[in-house]
Short mmCIF file of C-alpha atoms and ligand atoms in Angstrom, two decimals:
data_model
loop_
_atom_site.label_atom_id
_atom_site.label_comp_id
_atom_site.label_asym_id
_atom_site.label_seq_id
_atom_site.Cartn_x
_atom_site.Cartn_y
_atom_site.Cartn_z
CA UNK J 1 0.00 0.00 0.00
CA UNK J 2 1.41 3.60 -0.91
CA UNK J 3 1.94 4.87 2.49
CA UNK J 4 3.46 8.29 4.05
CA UNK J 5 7.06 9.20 5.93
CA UNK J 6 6.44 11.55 8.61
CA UNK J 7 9.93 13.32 9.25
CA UNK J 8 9.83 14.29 13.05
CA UNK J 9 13.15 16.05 12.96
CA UNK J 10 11.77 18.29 10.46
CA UNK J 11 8.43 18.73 12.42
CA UNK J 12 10.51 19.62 15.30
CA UNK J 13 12.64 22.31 13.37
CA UNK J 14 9.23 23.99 12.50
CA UNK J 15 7.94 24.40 16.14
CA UNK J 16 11.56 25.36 17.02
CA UNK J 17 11.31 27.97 14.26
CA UNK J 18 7.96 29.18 15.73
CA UNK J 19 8.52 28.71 19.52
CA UNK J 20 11.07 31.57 18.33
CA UNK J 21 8.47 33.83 17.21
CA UNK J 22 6.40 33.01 20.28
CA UNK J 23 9.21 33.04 23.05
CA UNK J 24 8.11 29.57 24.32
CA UNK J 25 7.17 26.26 23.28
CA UNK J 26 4.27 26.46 26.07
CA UNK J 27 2.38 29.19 23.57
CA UNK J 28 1.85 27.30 20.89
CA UNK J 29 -1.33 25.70 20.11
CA UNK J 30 -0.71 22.85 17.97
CA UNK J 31 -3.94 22.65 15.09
CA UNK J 32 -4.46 19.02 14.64
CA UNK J 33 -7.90 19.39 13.01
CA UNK J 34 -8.86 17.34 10.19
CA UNK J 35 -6.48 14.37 10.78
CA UNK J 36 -3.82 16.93 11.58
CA UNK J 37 -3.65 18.19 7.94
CA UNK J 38 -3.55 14.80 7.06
CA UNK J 39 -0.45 13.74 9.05
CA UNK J 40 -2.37 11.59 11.36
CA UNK J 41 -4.32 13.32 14.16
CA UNK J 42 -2.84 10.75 17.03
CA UNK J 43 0.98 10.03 15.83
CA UNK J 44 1.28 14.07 15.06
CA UNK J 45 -0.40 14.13 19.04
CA UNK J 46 1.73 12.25 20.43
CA UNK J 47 4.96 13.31 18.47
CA UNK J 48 3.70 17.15 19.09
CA UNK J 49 3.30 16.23 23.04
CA UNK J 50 6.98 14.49 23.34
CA UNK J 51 8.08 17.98 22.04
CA UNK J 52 6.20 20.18 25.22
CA UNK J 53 3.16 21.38 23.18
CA UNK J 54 0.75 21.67 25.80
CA UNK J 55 -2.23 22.85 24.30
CA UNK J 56 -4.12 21.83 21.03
CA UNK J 57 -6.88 22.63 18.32
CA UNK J 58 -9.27 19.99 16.29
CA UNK J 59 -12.80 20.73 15.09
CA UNK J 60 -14.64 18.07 17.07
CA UNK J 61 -15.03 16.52 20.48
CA UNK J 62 -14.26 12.92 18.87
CA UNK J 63 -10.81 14.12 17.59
CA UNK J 64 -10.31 15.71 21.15
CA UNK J 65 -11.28 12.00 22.83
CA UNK J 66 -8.43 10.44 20.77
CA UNK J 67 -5.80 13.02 21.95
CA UNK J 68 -7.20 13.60 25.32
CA UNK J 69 -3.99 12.61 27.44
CA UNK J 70 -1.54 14.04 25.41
CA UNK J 71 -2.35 17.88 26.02
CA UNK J 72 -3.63 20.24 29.06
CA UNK J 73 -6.22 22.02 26.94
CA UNK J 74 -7.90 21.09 24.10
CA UNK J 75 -9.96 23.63 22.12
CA UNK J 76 -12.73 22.31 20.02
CA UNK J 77 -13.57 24.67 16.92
CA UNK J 78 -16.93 23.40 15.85
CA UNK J 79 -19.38 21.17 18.01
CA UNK J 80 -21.51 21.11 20.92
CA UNK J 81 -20.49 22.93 24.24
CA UNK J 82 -20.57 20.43 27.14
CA UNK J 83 -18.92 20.84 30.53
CA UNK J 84 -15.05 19.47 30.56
CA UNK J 85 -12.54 20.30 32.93
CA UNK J 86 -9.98 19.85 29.68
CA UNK J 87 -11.65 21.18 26.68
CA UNK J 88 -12.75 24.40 25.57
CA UNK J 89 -15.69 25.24 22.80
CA UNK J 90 -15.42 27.48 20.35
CA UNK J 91 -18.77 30.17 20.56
CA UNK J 92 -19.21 31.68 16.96
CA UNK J 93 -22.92 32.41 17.64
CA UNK J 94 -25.35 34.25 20.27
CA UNK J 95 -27.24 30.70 19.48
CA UNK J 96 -24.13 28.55 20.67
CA UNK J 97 -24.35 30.47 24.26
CA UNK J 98 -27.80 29.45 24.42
CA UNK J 99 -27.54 25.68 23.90
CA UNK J 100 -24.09 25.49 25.95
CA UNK J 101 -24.11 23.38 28.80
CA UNK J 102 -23.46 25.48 32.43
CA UNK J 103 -19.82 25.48 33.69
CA UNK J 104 -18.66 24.59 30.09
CA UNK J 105 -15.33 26.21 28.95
CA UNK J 106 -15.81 28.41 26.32
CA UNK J 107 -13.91 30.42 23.95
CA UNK J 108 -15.78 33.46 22.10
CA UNK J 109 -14.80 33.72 18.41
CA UNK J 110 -15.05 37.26 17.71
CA UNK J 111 -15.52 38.69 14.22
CA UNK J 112 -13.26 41.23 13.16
CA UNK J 113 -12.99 41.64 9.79
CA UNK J 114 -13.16 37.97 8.28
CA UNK J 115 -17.05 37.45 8.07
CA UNK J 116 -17.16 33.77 8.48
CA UNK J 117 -17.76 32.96 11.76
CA UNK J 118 -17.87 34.76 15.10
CA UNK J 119 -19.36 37.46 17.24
CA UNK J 120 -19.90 40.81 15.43
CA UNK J 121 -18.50 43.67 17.60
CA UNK J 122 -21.59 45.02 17.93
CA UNK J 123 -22.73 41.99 19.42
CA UNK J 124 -20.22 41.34 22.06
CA UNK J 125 -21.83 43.00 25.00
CA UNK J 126 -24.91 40.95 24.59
CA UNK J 127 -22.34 37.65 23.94
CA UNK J 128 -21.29 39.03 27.28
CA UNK J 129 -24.30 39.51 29.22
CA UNK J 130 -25.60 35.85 27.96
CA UNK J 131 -22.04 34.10 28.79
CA UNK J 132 -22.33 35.54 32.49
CA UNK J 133 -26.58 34.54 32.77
CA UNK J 134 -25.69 30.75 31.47
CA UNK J 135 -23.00 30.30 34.09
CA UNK J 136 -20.51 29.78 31.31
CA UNK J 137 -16.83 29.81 32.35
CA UNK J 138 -15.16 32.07 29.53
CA UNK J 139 -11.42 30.59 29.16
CA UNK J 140 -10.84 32.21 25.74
CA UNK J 141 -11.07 35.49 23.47
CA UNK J 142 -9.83 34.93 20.00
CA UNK J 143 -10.12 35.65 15.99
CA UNK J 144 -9.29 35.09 13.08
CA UNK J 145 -7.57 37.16 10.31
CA UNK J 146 -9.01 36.71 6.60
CA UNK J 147 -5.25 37.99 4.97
CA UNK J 148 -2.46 37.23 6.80
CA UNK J 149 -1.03 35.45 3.99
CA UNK J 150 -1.85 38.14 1.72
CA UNK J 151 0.46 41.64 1.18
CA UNK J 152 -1.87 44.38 2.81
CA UNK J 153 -2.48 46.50 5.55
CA UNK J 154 -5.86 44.38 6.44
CA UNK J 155 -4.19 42.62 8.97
CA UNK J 156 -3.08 45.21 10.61
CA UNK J 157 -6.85 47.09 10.48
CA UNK J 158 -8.16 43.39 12.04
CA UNK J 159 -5.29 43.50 14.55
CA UNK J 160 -6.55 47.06 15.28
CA UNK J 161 -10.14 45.76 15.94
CA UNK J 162 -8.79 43.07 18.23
CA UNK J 163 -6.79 44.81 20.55
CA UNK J 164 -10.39 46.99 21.32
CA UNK J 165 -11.89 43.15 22.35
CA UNK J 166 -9.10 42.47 24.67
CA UNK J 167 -9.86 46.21 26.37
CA UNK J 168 -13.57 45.16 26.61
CA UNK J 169 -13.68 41.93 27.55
CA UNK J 170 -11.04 43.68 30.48
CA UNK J 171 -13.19 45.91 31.46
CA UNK J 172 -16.48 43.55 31.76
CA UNK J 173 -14.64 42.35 34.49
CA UNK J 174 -13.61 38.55 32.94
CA UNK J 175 -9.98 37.01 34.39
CA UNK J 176 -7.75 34.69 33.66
CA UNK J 177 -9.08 34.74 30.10
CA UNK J 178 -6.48 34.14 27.26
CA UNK J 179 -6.44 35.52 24.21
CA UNK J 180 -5.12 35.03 20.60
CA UNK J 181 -5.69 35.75 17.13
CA UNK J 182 -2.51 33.75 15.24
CA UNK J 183 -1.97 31.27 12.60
CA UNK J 184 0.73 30.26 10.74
CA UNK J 185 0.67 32.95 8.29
CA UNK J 186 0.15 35.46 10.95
CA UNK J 187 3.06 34.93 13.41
CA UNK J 188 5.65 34.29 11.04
CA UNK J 189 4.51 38.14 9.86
CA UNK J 190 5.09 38.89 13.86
CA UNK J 191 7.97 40.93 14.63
CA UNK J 192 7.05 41.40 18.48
CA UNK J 193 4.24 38.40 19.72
CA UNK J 194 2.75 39.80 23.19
CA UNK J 195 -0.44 37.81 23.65
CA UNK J 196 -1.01 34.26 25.04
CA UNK J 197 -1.10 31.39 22.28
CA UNK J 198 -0.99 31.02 18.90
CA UNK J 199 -2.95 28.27 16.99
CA UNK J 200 -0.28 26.79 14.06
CA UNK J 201 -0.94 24.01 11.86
CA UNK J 202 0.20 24.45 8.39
CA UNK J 203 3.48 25.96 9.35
CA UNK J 204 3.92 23.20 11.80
CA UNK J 205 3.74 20.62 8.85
CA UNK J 206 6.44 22.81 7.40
CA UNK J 207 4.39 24.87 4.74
CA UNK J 208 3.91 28.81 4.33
CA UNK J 209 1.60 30.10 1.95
CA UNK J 210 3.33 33.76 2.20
CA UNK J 211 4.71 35.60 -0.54
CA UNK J 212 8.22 34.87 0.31
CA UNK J 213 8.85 38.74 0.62
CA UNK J 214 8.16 38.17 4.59
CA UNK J 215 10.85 36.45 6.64
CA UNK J 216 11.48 32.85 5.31
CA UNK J 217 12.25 30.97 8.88
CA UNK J 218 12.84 27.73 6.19
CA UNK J 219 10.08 25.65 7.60
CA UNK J 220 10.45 22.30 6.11
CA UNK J 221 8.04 19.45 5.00
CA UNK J 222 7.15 16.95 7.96
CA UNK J 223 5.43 14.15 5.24
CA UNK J 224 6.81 12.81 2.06
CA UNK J 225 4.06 10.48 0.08
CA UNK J 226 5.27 6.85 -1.51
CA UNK J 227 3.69 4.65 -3.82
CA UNK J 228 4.74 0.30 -3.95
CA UNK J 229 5.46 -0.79 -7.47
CA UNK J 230 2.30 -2.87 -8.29
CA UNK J 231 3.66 -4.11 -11.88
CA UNK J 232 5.98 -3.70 -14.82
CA UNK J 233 5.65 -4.14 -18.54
CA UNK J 234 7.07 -3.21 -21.80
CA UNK J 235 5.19 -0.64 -23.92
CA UNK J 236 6.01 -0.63 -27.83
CA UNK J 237 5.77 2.47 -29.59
CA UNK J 238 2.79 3.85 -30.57
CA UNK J 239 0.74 1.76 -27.90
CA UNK J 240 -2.14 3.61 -25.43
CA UNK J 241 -2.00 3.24 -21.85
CA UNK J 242 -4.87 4.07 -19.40
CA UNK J 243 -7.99 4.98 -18.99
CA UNK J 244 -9.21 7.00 -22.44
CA UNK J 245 -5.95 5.74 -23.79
CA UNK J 246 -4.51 9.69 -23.02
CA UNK J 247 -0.77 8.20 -23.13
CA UNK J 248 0.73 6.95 -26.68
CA UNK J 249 4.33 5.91 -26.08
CA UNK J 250 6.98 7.75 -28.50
CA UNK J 251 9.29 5.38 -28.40
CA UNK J 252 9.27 1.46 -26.86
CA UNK J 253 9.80 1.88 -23.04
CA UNK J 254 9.26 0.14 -20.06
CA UNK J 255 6.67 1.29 -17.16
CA UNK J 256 4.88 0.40 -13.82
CA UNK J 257 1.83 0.79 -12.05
CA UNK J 258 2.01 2.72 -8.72
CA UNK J 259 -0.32 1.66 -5.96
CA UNK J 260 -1.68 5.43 -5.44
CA UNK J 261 -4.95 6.93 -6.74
CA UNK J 262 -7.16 9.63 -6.01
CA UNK J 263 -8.82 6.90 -4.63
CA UNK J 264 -6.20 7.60 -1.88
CA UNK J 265 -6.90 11.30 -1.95
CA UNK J 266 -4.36 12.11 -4.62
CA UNK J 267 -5.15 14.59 -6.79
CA UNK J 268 -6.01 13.33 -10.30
CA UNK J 269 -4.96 16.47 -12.24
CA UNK J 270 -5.10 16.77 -15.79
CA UNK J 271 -3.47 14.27 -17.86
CA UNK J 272 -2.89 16.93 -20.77
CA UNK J 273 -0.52 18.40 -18.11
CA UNK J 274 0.81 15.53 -16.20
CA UNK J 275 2.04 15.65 -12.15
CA UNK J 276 5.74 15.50 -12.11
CA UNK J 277 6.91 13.21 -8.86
CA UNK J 278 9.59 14.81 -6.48
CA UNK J 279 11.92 12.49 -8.28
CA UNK J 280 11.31 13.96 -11.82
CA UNK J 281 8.76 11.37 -13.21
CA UNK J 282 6.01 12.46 -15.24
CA UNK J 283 2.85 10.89 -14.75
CA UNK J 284 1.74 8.86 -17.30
CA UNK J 285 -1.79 8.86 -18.87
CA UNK J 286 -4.86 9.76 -16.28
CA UNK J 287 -4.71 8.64 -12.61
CA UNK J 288 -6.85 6.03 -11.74
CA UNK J 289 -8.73 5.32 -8.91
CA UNK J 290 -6.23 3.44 -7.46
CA UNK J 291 -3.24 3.62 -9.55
CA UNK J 292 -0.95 5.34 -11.60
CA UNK J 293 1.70 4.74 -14.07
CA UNK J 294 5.28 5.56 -14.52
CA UNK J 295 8.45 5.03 -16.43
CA UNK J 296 10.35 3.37 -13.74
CA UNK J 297 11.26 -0.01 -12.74
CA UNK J 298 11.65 1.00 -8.98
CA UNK J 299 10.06 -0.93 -6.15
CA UNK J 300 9.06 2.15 -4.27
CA UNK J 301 8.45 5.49 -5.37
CA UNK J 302 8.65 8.79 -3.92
CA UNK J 303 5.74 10.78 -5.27
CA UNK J 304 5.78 13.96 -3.64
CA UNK J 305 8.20 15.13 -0.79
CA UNK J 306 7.06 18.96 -0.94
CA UNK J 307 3.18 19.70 -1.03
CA UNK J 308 3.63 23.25 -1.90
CA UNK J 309 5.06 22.05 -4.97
CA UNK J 310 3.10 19.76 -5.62
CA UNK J 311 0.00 22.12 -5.19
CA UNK J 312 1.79 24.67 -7.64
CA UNK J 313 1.36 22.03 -10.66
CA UNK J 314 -1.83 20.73 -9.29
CA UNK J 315 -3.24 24.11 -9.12
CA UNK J 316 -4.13 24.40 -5.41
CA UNK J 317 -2.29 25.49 -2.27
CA UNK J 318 -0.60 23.00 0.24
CA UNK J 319 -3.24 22.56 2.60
CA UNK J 320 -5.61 20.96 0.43
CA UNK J 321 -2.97 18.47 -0.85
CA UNK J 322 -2.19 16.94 2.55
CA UNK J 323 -5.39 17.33 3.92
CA UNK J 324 -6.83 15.02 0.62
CA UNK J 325 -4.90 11.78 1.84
CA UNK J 326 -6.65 9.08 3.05
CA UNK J 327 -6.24 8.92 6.53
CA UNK J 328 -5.81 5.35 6.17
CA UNK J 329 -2.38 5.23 4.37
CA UNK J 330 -0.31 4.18 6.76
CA UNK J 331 2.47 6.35 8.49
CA UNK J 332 5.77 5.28 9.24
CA UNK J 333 7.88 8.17 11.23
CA UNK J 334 11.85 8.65 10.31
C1 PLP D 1 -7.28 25.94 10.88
C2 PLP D 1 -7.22 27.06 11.83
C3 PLP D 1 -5.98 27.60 12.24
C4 PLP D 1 -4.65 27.17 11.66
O1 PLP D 1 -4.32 27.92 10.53
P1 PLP D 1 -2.95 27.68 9.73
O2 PLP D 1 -3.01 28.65 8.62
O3 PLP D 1 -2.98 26.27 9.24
O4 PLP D 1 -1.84 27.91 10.69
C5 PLP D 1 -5.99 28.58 13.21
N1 PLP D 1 -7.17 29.03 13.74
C6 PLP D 1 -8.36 28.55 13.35
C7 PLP D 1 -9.60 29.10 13.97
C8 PLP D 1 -8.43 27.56 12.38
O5 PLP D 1 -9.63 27.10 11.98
#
């Protein structure tokens, strides 16, 4: 089965890089939503614990359950608000106070600029008054920035907005409540970091989406994707290969089927403009469910050690290539 190399030294260079931005390993919220970007929600856990994260981010209480020992906080982004002396809910909606159970730990999401999810501003006294009359225990202030990966000044307007939130939410009396507002994108823009945590997860898998005009920190990529050698035969010139026949070979040549498909979350692309692997083979003809072809004899292939580049032929940006995989091809850590 293709399977995937998860290179820990490389994961722990990243949250070195970013502990440096943050002063401290203990400020970094490790985001291990969504399988941990396809890394493998418990192995990244566990490797991400060894290294002193304390505190982590997934969408859903049954991604929390999985991780549960590894971390001293776990915020949940999206699902219902129950009392936990460990987790934290995300509140993006007057409606979410409502429904939360009393004593839960909860975390308003406050909109400032990104129009997704979260409390409008002109909501929050109201998000206030309702937190305080359902008994809520508010841990958390944060948001979200729509551009921090883009070259603008609408960070720093969101930024602006924030820092009002953290005056109000002061003066409405709330303590020991943390804040924080920064993802990847955001803190490697961070020249001076001053509030409590910041919630990484692309940057921790060793991928920046920023124009590379900011500070490069050289992140580098944590998972490298290989495909087993399934079999080999001899092509004469001038015979089709796959499905639609889209590959006539030019010449007589000798190729192999790949056990990787977008049947395994790999992207199937566009045959008229084939994927080239990280070791300069061009995929042959269109990728099938559960296979593709290449000129190579090799038991074992690397397909793609870089997502970023791989997302730059493929058309997309890194996230979406990791997060794809099957969360059933198995890991093996170097
Ligand atoms: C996914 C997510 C993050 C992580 O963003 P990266 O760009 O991957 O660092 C941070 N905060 C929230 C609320 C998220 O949903």
């Amino acid at each position: 089965m293709a399977f995937i190399k998860i290179n820990k030294q490389n994961f722990y260079h990243n949250l070195n890089q970013i502990a440096l931005k943050t002063g401290s390993v203990e400020k970094i919220a490790i985001v291990l939503k969504d399988n941990a970007y396809g890394h493998g929600l418990e192995l990244m856990g566990r490797l991400a614990s060894e290294f002193g994260i304390k505190h982590a981010v997934v969408r859903k209480t049954a991604e929390a359950e999985l991780i549960r020992s590894l971390f001293d906080t776990i915020l949940i982004l999206g699902d219902n608000i129950i009392k936990d002396e460990k987790y934290s809910f995300t509140i993006n909606t007057l409606e979410d106070i409502k429904k939360a159970q009393k004593d839960a730990k909860v975390e308003l999401k406050v909109d400032t600029g990104m129009h997704r999810n979260g409390i409008p501003l002109d909501e929050l006294d109201e998000a206030f008054a309702l937190i305080k009359a359902k008994g809520l225990n508010l841990t958390g202030v944060m948001t979200h920035y729509r551009s921090a990966d883009e070259l603008s000044s609408e960070l720093f307007w969101q930024q602006k907005q924030f820092e009002t939130v953290k005056q109000r939410v002061k003066e409405t009396g709330f303590t020991d409540v943390r804040v924080h507002s920064h993802n990847t994108a955001a803190i490697l823009r961070t020249k001076s970091f001053d509030e409590d945590l910041v919630r990484v997860g692309i940057g921790a898998y060793g991928y920046s989406e920023l124009p590379h005009t900011f500070d490069d920190v050289g992140l580098r990529p944590v998972m490298s994707l290989y495909a087993k050698k399934i079999s080999t035969r001899k092509l004469r010139a001038g015979e089709r290969m796959g499905y639609g026949g889209d590959f006539i070979a030019a010449q007589d040549m000798t190729v192999s089927t790949y056990d990787l498909g977008y049947g395994d979350g790999w992207f199937r692309g566009d045959s008229n403009q084939p994927y080239v692997t990280s070791e300069g083979l061009s995929v042959l003809g269109r990728v099938s469910m559960d296979s593709i072809s290449l000129e190579s004899e090799k038991e074992e292939v690397c397909v793609m050690n870089d997502a970023q580049v791989a997302a730059k032929q493929l058309g997309t940006i890194s996230y979406e290539i990791t997060t794809a995989l099957s969360a059933e091809l198995p890991k093996e850590v170097i």
